Short mmCIF file of C-alpha atoms in Angstrom, two decimals:
data_model
loop_
_atom_site.label_atom_id
_atom_site.label_comp_id
_atom_site.label_asym_id
_atom_site.label_seq_id
_atom_site.Cartn_x
_atom_site.Cartn_y
_atom_site.Cartn_z
CA UNK A 1 -118.42 -61.69 -0.54
CA UNK A 2 -115.38 -60.91 -2.73
CA UNK A 3 -116.82 -57.48 -3.51
CA UNK A 4 -117.54 -56.78 0.16
CA UNK A 5 -113.99 -57.72 1.21
CA UNK A 6 -112.49 -55.69 -1.65
CA UNK A 7 -114.35 -52.56 -0.60
CA UNK A 8 -113.41 -52.95 3.05
CA UNK A 9 -109.72 -53.77 2.45
CA UNK A 10 -108.71 -51.83 -0.65
CA UNK A 11 -111.05 -48.81 -0.40
CA UNK A 12 -110.54 -47.33 3.09
CA UNK A 13 -113.40 -44.86 2.79
CA UNK A 14 -117.16 -44.86 3.03
CA UNK A 15 -118.59 -45.22 -0.48
CA UNK A 16 -121.21 -42.57 -1.11
CA UNK A 17 -122.76 -44.75 -3.75
CA UNK A 18 -121.82 -47.83 -5.73
CA UNK A 19 -123.14 -49.03 -9.07
CA UNK A 20 -122.12 -52.56 -10.01
CA UNK A 21 -122.54 -54.00 -13.46
CA UNK A 22 -121.00 -57.04 -15.16
CA UNK A 23 -118.16 -56.42 -17.56
CA UNK A 24 -116.44 -59.48 -19.03
CA UNK A 25 -118.73 -62.44 -18.16
CA UNK A 26 -117.36 -64.46 -15.27
CA UNK A 27 -114.13 -62.50 -15.19
CA UNK A 28 -114.55 -59.01 -13.73
CA UNK A 29 -116.84 -56.44 -12.21
CA UNK A 30 -117.00 -52.70 -12.87
CA UNK A 31 -117.28 -50.59 -9.72
CA UNK A 32 -118.06 -46.88 -9.78
CA UNK A 33 -118.07 -45.16 -6.41
CA UNK A 34 -117.88 -41.68 -5.00
CA UNK A 35 -116.17 -40.42 -1.90
CA UNK A 36 -116.20 -37.10 -0.10
CA UNK A 37 -113.63 -34.69 -1.45
CA UNK A 38 -112.69 -31.31 -0.02
CA UNK A 39 -114.94 -29.62 -2.58
CA UNK A 40 -117.54 -32.27 -3.29
CA UNK A 41 -117.66 -35.86 -4.51
CA UNK A 42 -114.58 -37.31 -6.11
CA UNK A 43 -115.62 -40.14 -8.45
CA UNK A 44 -113.38 -42.99 -9.46
CA UNK A 45 -113.81 -46.16 -11.44
CA UNK A 46 -111.81 -49.31 -10.90
CA UNK A 47 -111.65 -52.50 -12.93
CA UNK A 48 -110.79 -55.51 -10.85
CA UNK A 49 -110.78 -59.15 -11.92
CA UNK A 50 -110.68 -62.30 -9.85
CA UNK A 51 -107.04 -62.92 -10.66
CA UNK A 52 -106.29 -60.11 -8.21
CA UNK A 53 -105.15 -57.59 -10.81
CA UNK A 54 -106.43 -54.05 -10.28
CA UNK A 55 -106.10 -51.24 -12.83
CA UNK A 56 -107.55 -47.74 -13.20
CA UNK A 57 -109.38 -47.01 -16.44
CA UNK A 58 -109.69 -43.36 -17.57
CA UNK A 59 -112.55 -44.32 -19.84
CA UNK A 60 -114.51 -45.69 -16.89
CA UNK A 61 -113.35 -43.03 -14.45
CA UNK A 62 -114.59 -40.10 -16.47
CA UNK A 63 -117.04 -41.31 -19.12
CA UNK A 64 -120.12 -41.22 -16.88
CA UNK A 65 -120.68 -37.51 -16.63
CA UNK A 66 -123.67 -37.65 -14.32
CA UNK A 67 -121.91 -39.80 -11.73
CA UNK A 68 -118.89 -37.54 -11.34
CA UNK A 69 -120.32 -34.01 -11.40
CA UNK A 70 -119.61 -31.94 -8.28
CA UNK A 71 -120.98 -28.59 -7.24
CA UNK A 72 -118.55 -25.70 -7.51
CA UNK A 73 -119.27 -22.57 -5.53
CA UNK A 74 -116.85 -19.77 -6.37
CA UNK A 75 -114.04 -19.72 -8.94
CA UNK A 76 -111.45 -17.00 -9.57
CA UNK A 77 -110.08 -15.73 -12.87
CA UNK A 78 -108.72 -12.65 -14.60
CA UNK A 79 -110.63 -11.20 -17.55
CA UNK A 80 -107.76 -8.84 -18.42
CA UNK A 81 -103.98 -9.13 -18.21
CA UNK A 82 -100.76 -7.12 -18.50
CA UNK A 83 -99.10 -8.86 -21.44
CA UNK A 84 -96.38 -8.53 -24.05
CA UNK A 85 -99.09 -7.10 -26.30
CA UNK A 86 -100.09 -4.46 -23.75
CA UNK A 87 -103.27 -4.70 -21.74
CA UNK A 88 -105.32 -7.58 -23.18
CA UNK A 89 -109.01 -7.99 -22.34
CA UNK A 90 -111.63 -10.72 -22.58
CA UNK A 91 -114.26 -8.67 -20.72
CA UNK A 92 -116.48 -8.71 -23.82
CA UNK A 93 -117.13 -12.41 -23.19
CA UNK A 94 -118.89 -11.45 -19.95
CA UNK A 95 -121.09 -8.84 -21.61
CA UNK A 96 -122.58 -10.87 -24.45
CA UNK A 97 -126.11 -10.31 -25.66
CA UNK A 98 -127.06 -13.86 -24.57
CA UNK A 99 -126.73 -12.88 -20.90
CA UNK A 100 -129.89 -12.16 -18.93
CA UNK A 101 -128.52 -8.98 -17.38
CA UNK A 102 -125.18 -7.14 -17.45
CA UNK A 103 -124.51 -4.19 -15.14
CA UNK A 104 -121.67 -1.97 -16.42
CA UNK A 105 -120.18 0.28 -13.76
CA UNK A 106 -118.77 3.65 -14.80
CA UNK A 107 -116.86 6.06 -12.60
CA UNK A 108 -113.43 7.38 -11.74
CA UNK A 109 -110.75 5.83 -9.49
CA UNK A 110 -111.76 5.48 -5.86
CA UNK A 111 -115.49 5.80 -6.51
CA UNK A 112 -116.29 2.43 -4.93
CA UNK A 113 -116.69 0.19 -8.02
CA UNK A 114 -114.63 -2.70 -6.65
CA UNK A 115 -116.22 -2.47 -3.20
CA UNK A 116 -119.70 -2.51 -4.73
CA UNK A 117 -118.84 -5.64 -6.75
CA UNK A 118 -117.34 -7.34 -3.67
CA UNK A 119 -120.45 -6.61 -1.60
CA UNK A 120 -122.80 -8.00 -4.24
CA UNK A 121 -120.59 -11.09 -4.58
CA UNK A 122 -120.65 -11.67 -0.82
CA UNK A 123 -124.45 -11.54 -0.81
CA UNK A 124 -124.87 -13.87 -3.80
CA UNK A 125 -122.20 -16.54 -3.32
CA UNK A 126 -124.03 -18.18 -0.43
CA UNK A 127 -126.82 -19.29 -2.80
CA UNK A 128 -125.36 -19.15 -6.32
CA UNK A 129 -122.30 -20.44 -8.10
CA UNK A 130 -120.30 -17.48 -9.34
CA UNK A 131 -117.03 -16.55 -10.98
CA UNK A 132 -114.93 -13.70 -9.64
CA UNK A 133 -112.73 -11.69 -12.00
CA UNK A 134 -109.87 -9.90 -10.29
CA UNK A 135 -107.92 -6.83 -11.38
CA UNK A 136 -104.52 -7.63 -12.90
CA UNK A 137 -103.19 -4.28 -11.63
CA UNK A 138 -104.25 -5.02 -8.05
CA UNK A 139 -105.12 -8.59 -7.11
CA UNK A 140 -107.06 -7.36 -4.07
CA UNK A 141 -109.47 -5.46 -6.31
CA UNK A 142 -112.46 -7.13 -7.94
CA UNK A 143 -113.34 -6.05 -11.48
CA UNK A 144 -116.31 -8.28 -12.17
CA UNK A 145 -118.50 -11.23 -11.22
CA UNK A 146 -120.56 -13.68 -13.23
CA UNK A 147 -123.46 -15.36 -11.42
CA UNK A 148 -123.65 -18.61 -13.36
CA UNK A 149 -127.08 -19.78 -12.26
CA UNK A 150 -128.73 -16.50 -13.26
CA UNK A 151 -126.50 -15.55 -16.21
CA UNK A 152 -126.03 -12.12 -14.65
CA UNK A 153 -122.76 -10.17 -14.70
CA UNK A 154 -121.59 -7.08 -12.82
CA UNK A 155 -118.54 -5.47 -14.45
CA UNK A 156 -116.22 -2.51 -14.12
CA UNK A 157 -116.57 -0.93 -17.55
CA UNK A 158 -113.92 1.80 -17.21
CA UNK A 159 -110.47 1.98 -18.81
CA UNK A 160 -108.50 -0.03 -19.65
CA UNK A 161 -111.32 -2.57 -20.09
CA UNK A 162 -113.95 -0.20 -21.45
CA UNK A 163 -117.38 -1.68 -22.07
CA UNK A 164 -120.38 -0.09 -23.75
CA UNK A 165 -123.97 -1.37 -23.77
CA UNK A 166 -124.92 -3.10 -27.02
CA UNK A 167 -128.47 -3.87 -25.92
CA UNK A 168 -129.07 -0.99 -23.50
CA UNK A 169 -132.00 -1.58 -21.20
CA UNK A 170 -132.79 -4.99 -22.66
CA UNK A 171 -129.61 -6.66 -21.38
CA UNK A 172 -127.02 -4.03 -20.50
CA UNK A 173 -127.56 -1.44 -17.79
CA UNK A 174 -125.17 1.44 -17.19
CA UNK A 175 -124.47 2.29 -13.55
CA UNK A 176 -123.04 5.81 -13.37
CA UNK A 177 -121.16 6.24 -10.11
CA UNK A 178 -119.98 9.60 -11.39
CA UNK A 179 -123.36 10.85 -10.21
CA UNK A 180 -122.11 10.19 -6.65
CA UNK A 181 -119.19 12.63 -6.64
CA UNK A 182 -118.91 16.34 -5.98
CA UNK A 183 -117.56 17.81 -9.21
CA UNK A 184 -116.39 21.13 -7.76
CA UNK A 185 -113.79 19.51 -5.51
CA UNK A 186 -112.42 17.44 -8.39
CA UNK A 187 -112.28 20.48 -10.67
CA UNK A 188 -110.09 22.18 -8.09
CA UNK A 189 -107.69 19.20 -8.20
CA UNK A 190 -107.66 18.98 -11.99
CA UNK A 191 -103.91 19.50 -12.40
CA UNK A 192 -103.03 16.87 -9.81
CA UNK A 193 -105.38 14.35 -11.41
CA UNK A 194 -104.02 15.03 -14.90
CA UNK A 195 -100.40 14.73 -13.77
CA UNK A 196 -100.96 11.43 -11.94
CA UNK A 197 -102.84 9.92 -14.88
CA UNK A 198 -100.03 10.84 -17.25
CA UNK A 199 -97.43 9.30 -14.96
CA UNK A 200 -99.44 6.10 -14.62
CA UNK A 201 -99.83 5.83 -18.39
CA UNK A 202 -96.08 6.19 -18.95
CA UNK A 203 -95.28 3.53 -16.35
CA UNK A 204 -97.58 1.03 -18.02
CA UNK A 205 -96.06 1.75 -21.43
CA UNK A 206 -92.57 1.05 -20.05
CA UNK A 207 -93.71 -2.13 -18.30
CA UNK A 208 -95.26 -3.43 -21.52
CA UNK A 209 -92.01 -2.76 -23.37
CA UNK A 210 -90.15 -4.93 -20.85
CA UNK A 211 -92.75 -7.68 -21.28
CA UNK A 212 -92.32 -7.41 -25.05
CA UNK A 213 -88.58 -8.00 -24.59
CA UNK A 214 -89.32 -11.02 -22.38
CA UNK A 215 -91.66 -12.41 -25.04
CA UNK A 216 -88.90 -12.14 -27.64
CA UNK A 217 -86.63 -14.17 -25.37
CA UNK A 218 -89.42 -16.71 -24.84
CA UNK A 219 -89.77 -17.12 -28.61
CA UNK A 220 -86.02 -17.63 -28.86
CA UNK A 221 -86.14 -20.26 -26.10
CA UNK A 222 -88.95 -22.07 -27.93
CA UNK A 223 -86.84 -22.17 -31.12
CA UNK A 224 -83.53 -23.18 -29.55
CA UNK A 225 -84.47 -25.31 -26.55
CA UNK A 226 -87.76 -27.03 -27.37
CA UNK A 227 -88.22 -29.89 -29.85
CA UNK A 228 -90.08 -29.09 -33.09
CA UNK A 229 -93.76 -29.90 -33.29
CA UNK A 230 -94.56 -33.52 -34.17
CA UNK A 231 -98.07 -33.17 -35.52
CA UNK A 232 -98.90 -36.89 -35.44
CA UNK A 233 -97.85 -37.18 -31.78
CA UNK A 234 -99.78 -34.02 -30.85
CA UNK A 235 -102.95 -35.26 -32.59
CA UNK A 236 -102.67 -38.65 -30.86
CA UNK A 237 -102.34 -37.08 -27.41
CA UNK A 238 -105.20 -34.66 -28.12
CA UNK A 239 -107.40 -37.64 -28.99
CA UNK A 240 -106.43 -39.41 -25.75
CA UNK A 241 -107.16 -36.33 -23.65
CA UNK A 242 -110.49 -35.86 -25.47
CA UNK A 243 -111.60 -39.18 -23.97
CA UNK A 244 -111.74 -37.40 -20.60
CA UNK A 245 -114.29 -34.84 -21.86
CA UNK A 246 -117.80 -35.06 -20.40
CA UNK A 247 -120.71 -35.91 -22.62
CA UNK A 248 -122.35 -32.59 -21.77
CA UNK A 249 -121.75 -29.40 -19.81
CA UNK A 250 -123.99 -26.43 -19.22
CA UNK A 251 -123.27 -22.80 -19.92
CA UNK A 252 -121.60 -20.82 -22.67
CA UNK A 253 -117.88 -21.04 -23.33
CA UNK A 254 -115.80 -18.04 -22.29
CA UNK A 255 -112.21 -16.85 -22.54
CA UNK A 256 -110.21 -15.64 -19.58
CA UNK A 257 -106.86 -15.94 -17.81
CA UNK A 258 -106.00 -18.22 -14.88
CA UNK A 259 -102.88 -16.21 -14.06
CA UNK A 260 -101.61 -12.69 -14.59
CA UNK A 261 -98.51 -10.54 -14.16
CA UNK A 262 -99.47 -8.04 -11.47
CA UNK A 263 -97.89 -5.34 -9.34
CA UNK A 264 -97.30 -8.11 -6.76
CA UNK A 265 -95.66 -10.46 -9.25
CA UNK A 266 -97.25 -13.49 -10.89
CA UNK A 267 -100.64 -14.34 -9.42
CA UNK A 268 -102.12 -17.72 -10.35
CA UNK A 269 -105.52 -19.22 -9.56
CA UNK A 270 -104.49 -22.63 -10.94
CA UNK A 271 -104.19 -24.35 -7.52
CA UNK A 272 -107.74 -23.25 -6.68
CA UNK A 273 -109.09 -24.49 -10.02
CA UNK A 274 -107.22 -27.77 -9.63
CA UNK A 275 -108.70 -28.38 -6.17
CA UNK A 276 -112.24 -27.71 -7.41
CA UNK A 277 -112.03 -30.21 -10.27
CA UNK A 278 -112.76 -33.94 -9.75
CA UNK A 279 -110.64 -34.87 -12.77
CA UNK A 280 -107.44 -33.19 -13.97
CA UNK A 281 -105.21 -33.80 -16.97
CA UNK A 282 -101.77 -32.26 -17.37
CA UNK A 283 -99.56 -31.19 -20.27
CA UNK A 284 -96.00 -31.04 -18.98
CA UNK A 285 -92.67 -29.91 -20.37
CA UNK A 286 -93.21 -26.25 -21.16
CA UNK A 287 -93.33 -26.71 -24.94
CA UNK A 288 -95.67 -23.83 -25.78
CA UNK A 289 -96.12 -24.76 -29.46
CA UNK A 290 -96.84 -28.42 -28.73
CA UNK A 291 -99.19 -27.73 -25.81
CA UNK A 292 -100.98 -25.04 -27.78
CA UNK A 293 -101.57 -27.36 -30.71
CA UNK A 294 -102.95 -30.11 -28.46
CA UNK A 295 -105.24 -27.68 -26.62
CA UNK A 296 -106.54 -26.11 -29.83
CA UNK A 297 -107.50 -29.57 -31.08
CA UNK A 298 -109.34 -30.28 -27.84
CA UNK A 299 -110.99 -26.86 -28.01
CA UNK A 300 -112.29 -27.71 -31.48
CA UNK A 301 -113.76 -30.96 -30.13
CA UNK A 302 -115.41 -29.11 -27.25
CA UNK A 303 -116.97 -26.58 -29.63
CA UNK A 304 -118.17 -29.33 -31.97
CA UNK A 305 -119.90 -31.04 -29.05
CA UNK A 306 -121.32 -27.75 -27.75
CA UNK A 307 -119.75 -28.23 -24.31
CA UNK A 308 -119.52 -25.12 -22.13
CA UNK A 309 -115.90 -24.50 -21.08
CA UNK A 310 -113.47 -21.84 -19.90
CA UNK A 311 -110.65 -21.37 -22.40
CA UNK A 312 -107.81 -19.94 -20.34
CA UNK A 313 -105.06 -18.11 -22.21
CA UNK A 314 -101.51 -17.23 -21.26
CA UNK A 315 -101.35 -14.07 -19.13
CA UNK A 316 -97.97 -13.25 -20.69
CA UNK A 317 -98.53 -14.14 -24.37
CA UNK A 318 -102.32 -13.86 -24.62
CA UNK A 319 -102.88 -15.45 -28.01
CA UNK A 320 -101.69 -18.82 -26.72
CA UNK A 321 -104.29 -21.15 -25.21
CA UNK A 322 -102.79 -22.53 -21.99
CA UNK A 323 -105.53 -24.36 -20.08
CA UNK A 324 -109.11 -25.61 -20.55
CA UNK A 325 -111.50 -25.78 -17.62
CA UNK A 326 -114.99 -27.26 -17.47
CA UNK A 327 -116.33 -26.14 -14.06
CA UNK A 328 -117.14 -29.03 -11.76
CA UNK A 329 -116.01 -31.65 -14.25
CA UNK A 330 -112.57 -31.40 -15.83
CA UNK A 331 -109.37 -29.36 -15.80
CA UNK A 332 -106.71 -29.60 -18.52
CA UNK A 333 -103.63 -27.73 -17.32
CA UNK A 334 -100.27 -26.84 -18.86
CA UNK A 335 -97.84 -27.37 -16.00
CA UNK A 336 -94.46 -25.72 -16.33
CA UNK A 337 -92.52 -22.91 -14.75
CA UNK A 338 -93.67 -20.50 -13.43
CA UNK A 339 -96.98 -22.23 -12.67
CA UNK A 340 -96.18 -25.77 -11.60
CA UNK A 341 -98.84 -27.92 -9.94
CA UNK A 342 -98.62 -31.17 -7.97
CA UNK A 343 -99.41 -33.96 -10.43
CA UNK A 344 -99.73 -37.71 -9.98
CA UNK A 345 -101.53 -39.11 -13.01
CA UNK A 346 -102.95 -38.26 -16.44
CA UNK A 347 -99.68 -36.58 -17.52
CA UNK A 348 -99.00 -35.91 -21.19
CA UNK A 349 -96.38 -33.92 -23.07
CA UNK A 350 -92.67 -33.91 -22.20
CA UNK A 351 -90.39 -34.10 -19.18
CA UNK A 352 -89.71 -30.75 -17.53
CA UNK A 353 -86.11 -29.59 -18.01
CA UNK A 354 -83.92 -27.65 -15.62
CA UNK A 355 -84.04 -23.86 -16.10
CA UNK A 356 -81.64 -22.67 -18.79
CA UNK A 357 -79.71 -19.36 -18.72
CA UNK A 358 -82.14 -18.05 -21.33
CA UNK A 359 -85.13 -18.91 -19.14
CA UNK A 360 -83.47 -17.17 -16.20
CA UNK A 361 -83.07 -14.04 -18.34
CA UNK A 362 -86.81 -14.11 -19.09
CA UNK A 363 -87.56 -14.25 -15.35
CA UNK A 364 -85.24 -11.29 -14.73
CA UNK A 365 -86.85 -9.17 -17.45
CA UNK A 366 -90.37 -9.94 -16.22
CA UNK A 367 -89.28 -8.96 -12.70
CA UNK A 368 -88.24 -5.59 -14.10
CA UNK A 369 -91.72 -5.15 -15.59
CA UNK A 370 -93.30 -6.12 -12.25
CA UNK A 371 -91.33 -3.45 -10.39
CA UNK A 372 -92.63 -0.80 -12.80
CA UNK A 373 -96.18 -2.11 -12.46
CA UNK A 374 -95.78 -1.74 -8.70
CA UNK A 375 -94.81 1.91 -9.16
CA UNK A 376 -97.85 2.44 -11.38
CA UNK A 377 -100.04 0.88 -8.71
CA UNK A 378 -98.65 3.25 -6.06
CA UNK A 379 -99.45 6.20 -8.29
CA UNK A 380 -102.97 4.89 -8.80
CA UNK A 381 -103.48 4.70 -5.03
CA UNK A 382 -102.45 8.37 -4.82
CA UNK A 383 -105.03 9.16 -7.50
CA UNK A 384 -107.74 7.36 -5.54
CA UNK A 385 -106.91 9.44 -2.47
CA UNK A 386 -107.59 12.59 -4.48
CA UNK A 387 -111.11 11.33 -5.28
CA UNK A 388 -112.06 9.91 -1.85
CA UNK A 389 -113.06 13.17 -0.11
CA UNK A 390 -115.47 14.07 -2.89
CA UNK A 391 -117.40 10.79 -3.15
CA UNK A 392 -120.82 10.37 -1.54
CA UNK A 393 -120.44 6.73 -0.49
CA UNK A 394 -123.94 6.74 0.95
CA UNK A 395 -125.27 7.28 -2.58
CA UNK A 396 -122.98 4.49 -3.84
CA UNK A 397 -124.41 2.12 -1.22
CA UNK A 398 -127.96 3.05 -2.25
CA UNK A 399 -127.10 2.20 -5.86
CA UNK A 400 -125.61 -1.08 -4.68
CA UNK A 401 -128.88 -1.98 -2.95
CA UNK A 402 -130.85 -1.19 -6.11
CA UNK A 403 -128.61 -3.50 -8.14
CA UNK A 404 -128.93 -6.28 -5.56
CA UNK A 405 -132.73 -6.03 -5.57
CA UNK A 406 -132.79 -6.12 -9.38
CA UNK A 407 -130.60 -9.26 -9.42
CA UNK A 408 -132.70 -11.07 -6.82
CA UNK A 409 -135.86 -10.32 -8.80
CA UNK A 410 -134.10 -11.89 -11.80
#
């Protein structure tokens, strides 16, 4: 009777399922239930005793991996980013030899690579979980997909994220969209193409120099305005966060970016990832050294346990691990400007400070880089227009259908 009244009064939802087991004899009950969430089932665990006290236990909430797994359909990432170190790519992680099939698209600008990838994604996402990898130069352009259930990837393998087949035929298949253009027309526009490519290259070099300046300011801010690393505290918090890890997770670990500096400014997929995860943990305060140390410790634990995870690095300073994401199970996010998230519980790290003059300078310098990236993007669109009239898009569509049929046979 007590349990029935508790569920009706204190849990104003319809329990999807409830598993009841005795905890302390005669004192309490452990209740694990699931409720509908916007993206699946959101599990919780509550300890309640007959004295009326009610507390939430992370160990109970997240220890039972099988009871809290939800199905995730489509997730978004970047596999490459415009950073202080230039263009930085993790596309190789999507083209590993352990994949079942990897299609590598080759072809010039405007040859239909992104459209082909989008069309395949639209056909597959109704039945398969997949990850979409967007272009950091143009967030409306798709540079790759990974179909998780089939371990199949379809990738743009042209510059700046060049990919070459390591197991040609056996795993990797080259898709030459250059066979779909009329060479004579492009030869006649050779000088225009060469000039535009040179201009684009120079713009990116200048933008990366601005980002390098911003990174120097960020290092200075870390030295002057953030507390030094307390290793004992960082290890203790890493151990606490590790308690949230699932006992198992399928798939191979990969590296990517959850946000990137683009021609449209900072683009972040963190809100989407947060909404798709039934359990989230947060590292606050913007202390890059501290957060990085904690996350590296958790990463080591994940690798030791052979748990499949997405290790998400900083899209500005790409050597720094910034988030860890286990699809459908757990998100560990660094929350600080410029990518703040709404948080309510499971918060570690430090209190977020008000922006300092030095931080405002960093924002200004990055904005300068963004404006140059926008100019480079405009030039690239002009380059695509040169190619459009000489592309046989009917042949591209035929190649798309061949790829789709090959994937479905997989």
